[in-house]
Structures are given as C-alpha cells and as structure tokens.
XYZ file of C-alpha atoms in Angstrom:
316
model
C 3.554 -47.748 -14.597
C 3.040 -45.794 -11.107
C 3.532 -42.643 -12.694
C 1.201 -43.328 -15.475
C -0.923 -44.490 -12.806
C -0.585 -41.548 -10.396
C -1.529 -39.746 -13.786
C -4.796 -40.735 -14.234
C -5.744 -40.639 -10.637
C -4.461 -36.623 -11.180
C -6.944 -36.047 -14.030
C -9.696 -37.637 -12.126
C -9.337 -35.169 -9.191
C -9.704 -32.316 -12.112
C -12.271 -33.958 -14.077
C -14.101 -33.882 -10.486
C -13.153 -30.566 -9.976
C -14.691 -29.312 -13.233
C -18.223 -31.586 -12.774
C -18.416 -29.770 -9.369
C -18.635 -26.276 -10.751
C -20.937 -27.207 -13.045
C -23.401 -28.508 -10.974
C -22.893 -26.381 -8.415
C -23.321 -22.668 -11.760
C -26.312 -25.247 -12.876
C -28.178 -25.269 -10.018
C -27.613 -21.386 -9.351
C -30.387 -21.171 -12.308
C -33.018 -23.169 -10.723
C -35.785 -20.544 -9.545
C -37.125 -20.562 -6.141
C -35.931 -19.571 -2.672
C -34.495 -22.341 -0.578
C -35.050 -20.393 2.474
C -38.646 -19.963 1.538
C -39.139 -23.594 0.287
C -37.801 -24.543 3.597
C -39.941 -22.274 6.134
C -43.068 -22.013 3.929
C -44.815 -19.323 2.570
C -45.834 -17.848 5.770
C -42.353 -17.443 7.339
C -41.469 -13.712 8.314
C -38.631 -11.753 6.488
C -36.343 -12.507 9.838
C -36.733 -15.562 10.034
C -35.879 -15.860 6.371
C -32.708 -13.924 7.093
C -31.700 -16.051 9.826
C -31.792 -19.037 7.532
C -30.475 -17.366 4.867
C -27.299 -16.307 6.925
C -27.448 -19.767 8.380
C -27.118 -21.636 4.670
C -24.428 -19.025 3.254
C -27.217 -17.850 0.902
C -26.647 -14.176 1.861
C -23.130 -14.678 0.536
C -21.367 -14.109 -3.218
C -21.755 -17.597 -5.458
C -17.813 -18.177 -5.082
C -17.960 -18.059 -1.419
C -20.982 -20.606 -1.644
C -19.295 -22.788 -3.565
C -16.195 -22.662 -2.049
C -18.229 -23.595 1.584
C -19.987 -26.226 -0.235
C -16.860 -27.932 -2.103
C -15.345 -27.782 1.374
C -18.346 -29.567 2.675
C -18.485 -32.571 0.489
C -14.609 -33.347 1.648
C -16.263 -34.052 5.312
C -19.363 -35.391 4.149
C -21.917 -32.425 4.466
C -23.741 -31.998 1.351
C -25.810 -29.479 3.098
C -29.886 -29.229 4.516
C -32.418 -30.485 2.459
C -35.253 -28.102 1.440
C -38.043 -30.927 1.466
C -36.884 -32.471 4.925
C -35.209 -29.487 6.390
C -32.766 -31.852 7.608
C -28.788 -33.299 6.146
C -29.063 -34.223 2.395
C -26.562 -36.966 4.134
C -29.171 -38.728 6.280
C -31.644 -38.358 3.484
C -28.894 -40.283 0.867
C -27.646 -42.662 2.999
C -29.549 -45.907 2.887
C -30.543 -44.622 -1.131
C -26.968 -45.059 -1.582
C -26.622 -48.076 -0.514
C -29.668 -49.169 -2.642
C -28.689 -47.913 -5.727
C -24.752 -49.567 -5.045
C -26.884 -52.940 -4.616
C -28.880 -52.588 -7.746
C -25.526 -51.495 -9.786
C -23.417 -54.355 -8.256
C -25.689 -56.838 -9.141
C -26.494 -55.541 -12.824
C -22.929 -55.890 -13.324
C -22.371 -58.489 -11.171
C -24.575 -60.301 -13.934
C -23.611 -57.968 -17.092
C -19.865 -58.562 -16.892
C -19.248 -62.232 -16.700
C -22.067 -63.239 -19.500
C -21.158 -60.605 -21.808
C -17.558 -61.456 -21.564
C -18.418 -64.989 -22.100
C -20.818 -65.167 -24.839
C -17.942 -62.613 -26.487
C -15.774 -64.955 -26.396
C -17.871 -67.624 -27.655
C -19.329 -66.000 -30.781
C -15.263 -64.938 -31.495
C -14.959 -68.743 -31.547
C -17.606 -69.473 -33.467
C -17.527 -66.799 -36.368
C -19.045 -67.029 -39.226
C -21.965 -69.888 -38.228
C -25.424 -69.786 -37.536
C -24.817 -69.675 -33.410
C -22.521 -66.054 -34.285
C -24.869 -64.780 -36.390
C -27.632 -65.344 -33.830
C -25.645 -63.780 -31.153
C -25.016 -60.253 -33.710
C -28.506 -59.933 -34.417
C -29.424 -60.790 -31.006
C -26.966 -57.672 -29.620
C -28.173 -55.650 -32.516
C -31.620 -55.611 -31.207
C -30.914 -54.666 -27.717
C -28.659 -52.165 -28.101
C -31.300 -50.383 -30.427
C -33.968 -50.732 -27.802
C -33.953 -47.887 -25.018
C -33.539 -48.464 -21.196
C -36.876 -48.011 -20.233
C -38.476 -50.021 -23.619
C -36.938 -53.287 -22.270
C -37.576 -52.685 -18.337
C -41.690 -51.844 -20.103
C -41.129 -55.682 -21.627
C -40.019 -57.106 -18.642
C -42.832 -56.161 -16.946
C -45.192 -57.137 -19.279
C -43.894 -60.488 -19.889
C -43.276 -61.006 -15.803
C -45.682 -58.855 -13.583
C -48.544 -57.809 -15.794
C -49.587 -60.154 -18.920
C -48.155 -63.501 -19.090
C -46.335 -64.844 -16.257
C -47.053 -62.185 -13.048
C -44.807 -64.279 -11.190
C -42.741 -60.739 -9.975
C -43.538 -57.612 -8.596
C -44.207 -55.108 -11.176
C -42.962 -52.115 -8.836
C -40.673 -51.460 -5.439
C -43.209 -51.471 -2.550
C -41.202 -51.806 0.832
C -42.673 -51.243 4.142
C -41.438 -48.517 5.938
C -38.345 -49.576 7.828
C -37.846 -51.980 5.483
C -34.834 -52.367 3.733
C -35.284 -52.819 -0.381
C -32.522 -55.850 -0.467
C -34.809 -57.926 1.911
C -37.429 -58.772 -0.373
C -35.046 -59.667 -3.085
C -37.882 -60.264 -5.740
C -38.105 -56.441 -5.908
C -33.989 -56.296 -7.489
C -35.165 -59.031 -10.161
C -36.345 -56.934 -12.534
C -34.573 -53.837 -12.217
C -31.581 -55.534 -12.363
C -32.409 -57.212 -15.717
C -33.207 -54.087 -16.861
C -29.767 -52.822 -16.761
C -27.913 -55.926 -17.219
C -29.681 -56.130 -20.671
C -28.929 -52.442 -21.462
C -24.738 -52.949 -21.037
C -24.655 -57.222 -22.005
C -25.067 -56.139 -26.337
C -22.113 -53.366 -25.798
C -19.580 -55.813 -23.561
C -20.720 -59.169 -25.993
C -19.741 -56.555 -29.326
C -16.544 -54.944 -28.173
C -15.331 -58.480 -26.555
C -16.124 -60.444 -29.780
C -14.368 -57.847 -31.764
C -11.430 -57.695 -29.843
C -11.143 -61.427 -29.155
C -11.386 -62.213 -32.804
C -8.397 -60.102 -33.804
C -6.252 -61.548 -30.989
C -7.175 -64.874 -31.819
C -5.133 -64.094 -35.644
C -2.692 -62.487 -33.917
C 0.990 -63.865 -34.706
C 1.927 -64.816 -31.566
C -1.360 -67.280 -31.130
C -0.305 -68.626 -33.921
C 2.595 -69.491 -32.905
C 1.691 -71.154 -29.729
C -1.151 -73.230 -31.949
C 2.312 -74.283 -34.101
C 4.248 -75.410 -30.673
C 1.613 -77.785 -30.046
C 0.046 -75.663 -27.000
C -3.326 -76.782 -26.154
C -6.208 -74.714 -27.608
C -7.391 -73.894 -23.959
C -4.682 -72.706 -23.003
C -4.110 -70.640 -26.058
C -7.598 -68.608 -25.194
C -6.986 -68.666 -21.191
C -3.017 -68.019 -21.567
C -2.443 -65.765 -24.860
C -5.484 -64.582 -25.912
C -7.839 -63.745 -23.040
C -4.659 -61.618 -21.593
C -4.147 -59.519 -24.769
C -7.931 -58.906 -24.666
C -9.207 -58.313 -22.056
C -7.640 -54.613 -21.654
C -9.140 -53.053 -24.467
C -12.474 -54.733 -23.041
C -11.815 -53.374 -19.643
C -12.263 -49.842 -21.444
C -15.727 -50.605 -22.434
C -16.912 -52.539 -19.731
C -15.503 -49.701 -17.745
C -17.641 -47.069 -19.637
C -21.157 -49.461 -19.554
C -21.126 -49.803 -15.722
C -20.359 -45.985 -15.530
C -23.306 -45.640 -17.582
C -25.520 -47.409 -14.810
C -24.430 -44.620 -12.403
C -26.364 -42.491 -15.150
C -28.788 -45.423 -16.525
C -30.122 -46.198 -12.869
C -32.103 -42.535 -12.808
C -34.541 -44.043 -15.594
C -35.095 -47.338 -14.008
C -35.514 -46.450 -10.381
C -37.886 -43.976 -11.635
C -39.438 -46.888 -13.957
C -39.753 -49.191 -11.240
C -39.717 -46.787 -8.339
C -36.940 -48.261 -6.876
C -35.492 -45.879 -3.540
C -32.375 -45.233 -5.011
C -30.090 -41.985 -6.262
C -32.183 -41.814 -9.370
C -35.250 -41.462 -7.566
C -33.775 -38.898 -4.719
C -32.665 -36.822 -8.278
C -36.325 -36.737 -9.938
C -38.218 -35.902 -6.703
C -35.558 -33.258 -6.053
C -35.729 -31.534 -9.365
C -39.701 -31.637 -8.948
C -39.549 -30.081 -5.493
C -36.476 -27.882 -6.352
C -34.322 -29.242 -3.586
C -31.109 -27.847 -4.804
C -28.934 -29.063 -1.861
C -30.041 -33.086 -2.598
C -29.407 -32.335 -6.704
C -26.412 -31.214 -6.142
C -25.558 -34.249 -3.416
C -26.690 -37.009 -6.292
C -25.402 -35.122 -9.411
C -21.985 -35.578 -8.187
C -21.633 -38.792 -6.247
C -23.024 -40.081 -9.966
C -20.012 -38.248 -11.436
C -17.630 -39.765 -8.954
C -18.843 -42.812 -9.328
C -18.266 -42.316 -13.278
C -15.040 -40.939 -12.409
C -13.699 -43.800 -10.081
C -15.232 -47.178 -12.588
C -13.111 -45.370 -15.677
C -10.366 -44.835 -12.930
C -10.273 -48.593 -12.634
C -10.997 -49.686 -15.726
C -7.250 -47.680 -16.806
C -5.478 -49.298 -14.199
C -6.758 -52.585 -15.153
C -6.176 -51.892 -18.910
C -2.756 -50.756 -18.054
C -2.006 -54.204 -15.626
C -3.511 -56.466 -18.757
C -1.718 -54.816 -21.953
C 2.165 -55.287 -21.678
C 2.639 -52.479 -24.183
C 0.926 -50.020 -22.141
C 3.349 -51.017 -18.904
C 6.727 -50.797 -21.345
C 5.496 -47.398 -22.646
C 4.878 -45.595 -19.483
C-alpha cells in the first residue's frame, strides 16, 4: 500500500512538472514587453535593459524557465508587471480567500451530496428518488455562472434582497469578516458539484447495497443500520472519493467564473485582471497553484480510495 502510495505521489510531481512547462511555453506567446509594461512607455532603452537583465528576460526561454521553476520551490513567483512588486505579496491574502470560499463550498457540497446519495439509493424506485434524479438532472445541465445569475436574482436583486449581490470590502478589510459576502458564492459552487457527488454516490451505493456480502449480513440478523454504516458505506465510499475528489478539483478551476461573477478577491479574479493587463508573472503564479491544488485533492482522493477499498490494499 506505501508503494502504491509513494506511486501516485511520484506521478503527481510529473504531472506538475508537465503543467509547469506549459504555462510557463503558454505565456511565452502573450505579446507585450514586461519591461515596458512595468516602466511605462516613456522609460529609456537603459533603463529597459537594466530591468530586462534584472528579470532574466535578456536570457534563452530554458534558462528562464529553469530560474523561474527554481523560484516557485522558495516561494518567488517573480515581480508583478501591474504592481511592480512580488506576485507573492500580491497572492497572498487572495489565496487565502479563494481557500475560504473552496473550503466552505465543499465544506457544504460533500456531506449533503453524500447524504441525499445515500438516501435516494434507499429509496429507489419512489416518488422521493425520482424527485431527487430529476432534481440533479437539472443542475448539472445548468452552467456555473446560470445558477450564481439565479441566486442573485432570487436573493439580492428581485425577490428577497436580503444578501449582497456583489463582494464590496473596505480596504483593509478582510472578505471572511463580513460573512454575508461568502453566502452566495459559496452556493454557487456547492450547487455546481452537489448533482455530480448525489449521482455517482446513489449509483455506487445502490450496487453495494445488492452486493452478496450485504446480503448476507441482512440473513445473520445484523441490524439494517449497521449494514449501511458497517458494510455498505465502507465498500462505497472509495469509488465516491474519486468523484468527489475530481468536483472539488474542479472548484480550483470553477472559482475563476464565480469570483469574477461576484467579484470576489480571490485567484480567479487575480487570473482575469492579469490576462487583461498582460501580467505574465501573476498568470503564471495562479495558473499553477490551481494545478497543484488539482494535483494534491486527486492526490488525496487515491489515498483515501486506496484506505476504503480492501481490494485495492491486497493488490498493491
């Protein structure tokens, strides 16, 4: 099980290896001069050179990346165009942001979607199962941005206006402290990875549940809870772990649309204004802390799949 382990943590380090020089050739297309962007359009050619020299641009793309990939192992991700200061102090409390708005979705995506899974598996075939499908259906069709639009129709604009429609923090003020501001956004992804979680736990669930060896504990007289907390939920909940693993990944991705939708100070919103203002150093930064944060959730969700599923511990 270590090795197997050990394993996956090995193809992780590649799989981070390979995003990096991706982003890194990517953003060697963008057009414009970071020097220039940086000093303005009425800097003189030496002190464009000194820069230049200063952020490795004068050197051969390998050597830049090389300098840069060395950089994000001591946590400089470089000088912001826009600021002219460390993409670090510029991500730092957005980080933290975006980790609260993601911990919270999930915080709230993960134990109801789990739960209602398990419920309509218990109650297939009636009117309360069928409710749920169609009900999972629906959202999954609808878009990211679709729902957060609803939300804020139904609670900051038309109907209710008991929320605010939009982020608006003083300066100095931290996001989290208003916590009316998370409400929305957070629904917004909760609602986007609940349908996916309810569908693959319900599915799952259901075929454990007329699974042999349930039966067999139903036969020794072994209470029904404790057939669904003991035998069942075990044998599930590692295929489950997969998915759940892959949805909250997702909101590393997801959260660009709905910071921007909401303008919440987060990753997502550093990555938009970036792109518009061609701050290569802060895309860069954002594009892959999202992919190690996509890396690391799937990282987890294997090691949890592999603790859950006996099989997968004998065959390693």
């Amino acid at each position: 099980m270590v090795k197997l382990i050990l394993k996956r943590l090995l193809v992780s380090v590649f799989i981070l290896l390979a995003v990096s020089v991706v982003v890194f050739a990517a953003t060697l297309l963008l057009p414009g001069d970071p020097a220039r962007a940086i000093l303005g359009q009425q800097a003189t050619e030496e002190r464009l050179a000194a820069l230049r020299t200063e952020m490795h641009l004068d050197r051969s793309p390998v050597e830049r990346y090389l300098l840069w990939l060395g950089g994000l192992f001591v946590g400089n991700f470089g000088t912001s165009t826009t600021t002219g200061g460390p993409v670090a102090d510029l991500l730092s409390e957005r980080i933290g942001a975006s980790l609260i708005l993601m911990l919270c979705a999930a915080a709230i995506a993960v134990p109801v979607g789990v739960a209602i899974g398990i419920y309509s598996a218990l109650h297939r075939g009636t009117r309360r199962d069928q409710a749920v499908t169609w009900s999972t259906l629906t959202l999954a069709a609808l878009p990211e941005f679709v729902i957060g639009i609803v939300l804020v129709t139904l609670f900051a604009t038309s109907v209710f206006r008991v929320l605010p429609a939009v982020t608006m923090s003083p300066p100095g003020q931290q996001v989290w402290e208003i916590p009316s501001q998370l409400i929305l956004p957070t629904l917004t992804l909760a609602l986007v990875v609940i349908p996916y979680i309810i569908r693959m736990m319900r599915a799952t669930m259901a075929e454990v549940m007329d699974s042999g060896f349930v039966e067999m504990a139903r036969l020794k007289g072994v209470p029904e809870r404790q057939v669904i907390l003991r035998h069942a939920l075990p044998h599930a909940i590692g295929p489950v772990a997969q998915v759940i693993a892959i949805q909250l990944a997702w909101l590393a991705g997801g959260v660009v649309v709905v910071e921007y939708l909401f303008r919440y100070p987060g990753l997502g919103q550093a990555l938009i204004d970036a792109v518009a203002f061609r701050d290569v150093q802060v895309v860069q930064a954002v594009s892959i802390i999202i992919a190690a944060v996509y890396v690391l959730v799937n990282l987890v969700a294997d090691v949890v799949g592999i603790l859950a599923n006996p099989k997968l511990r004998s065959a390693s």
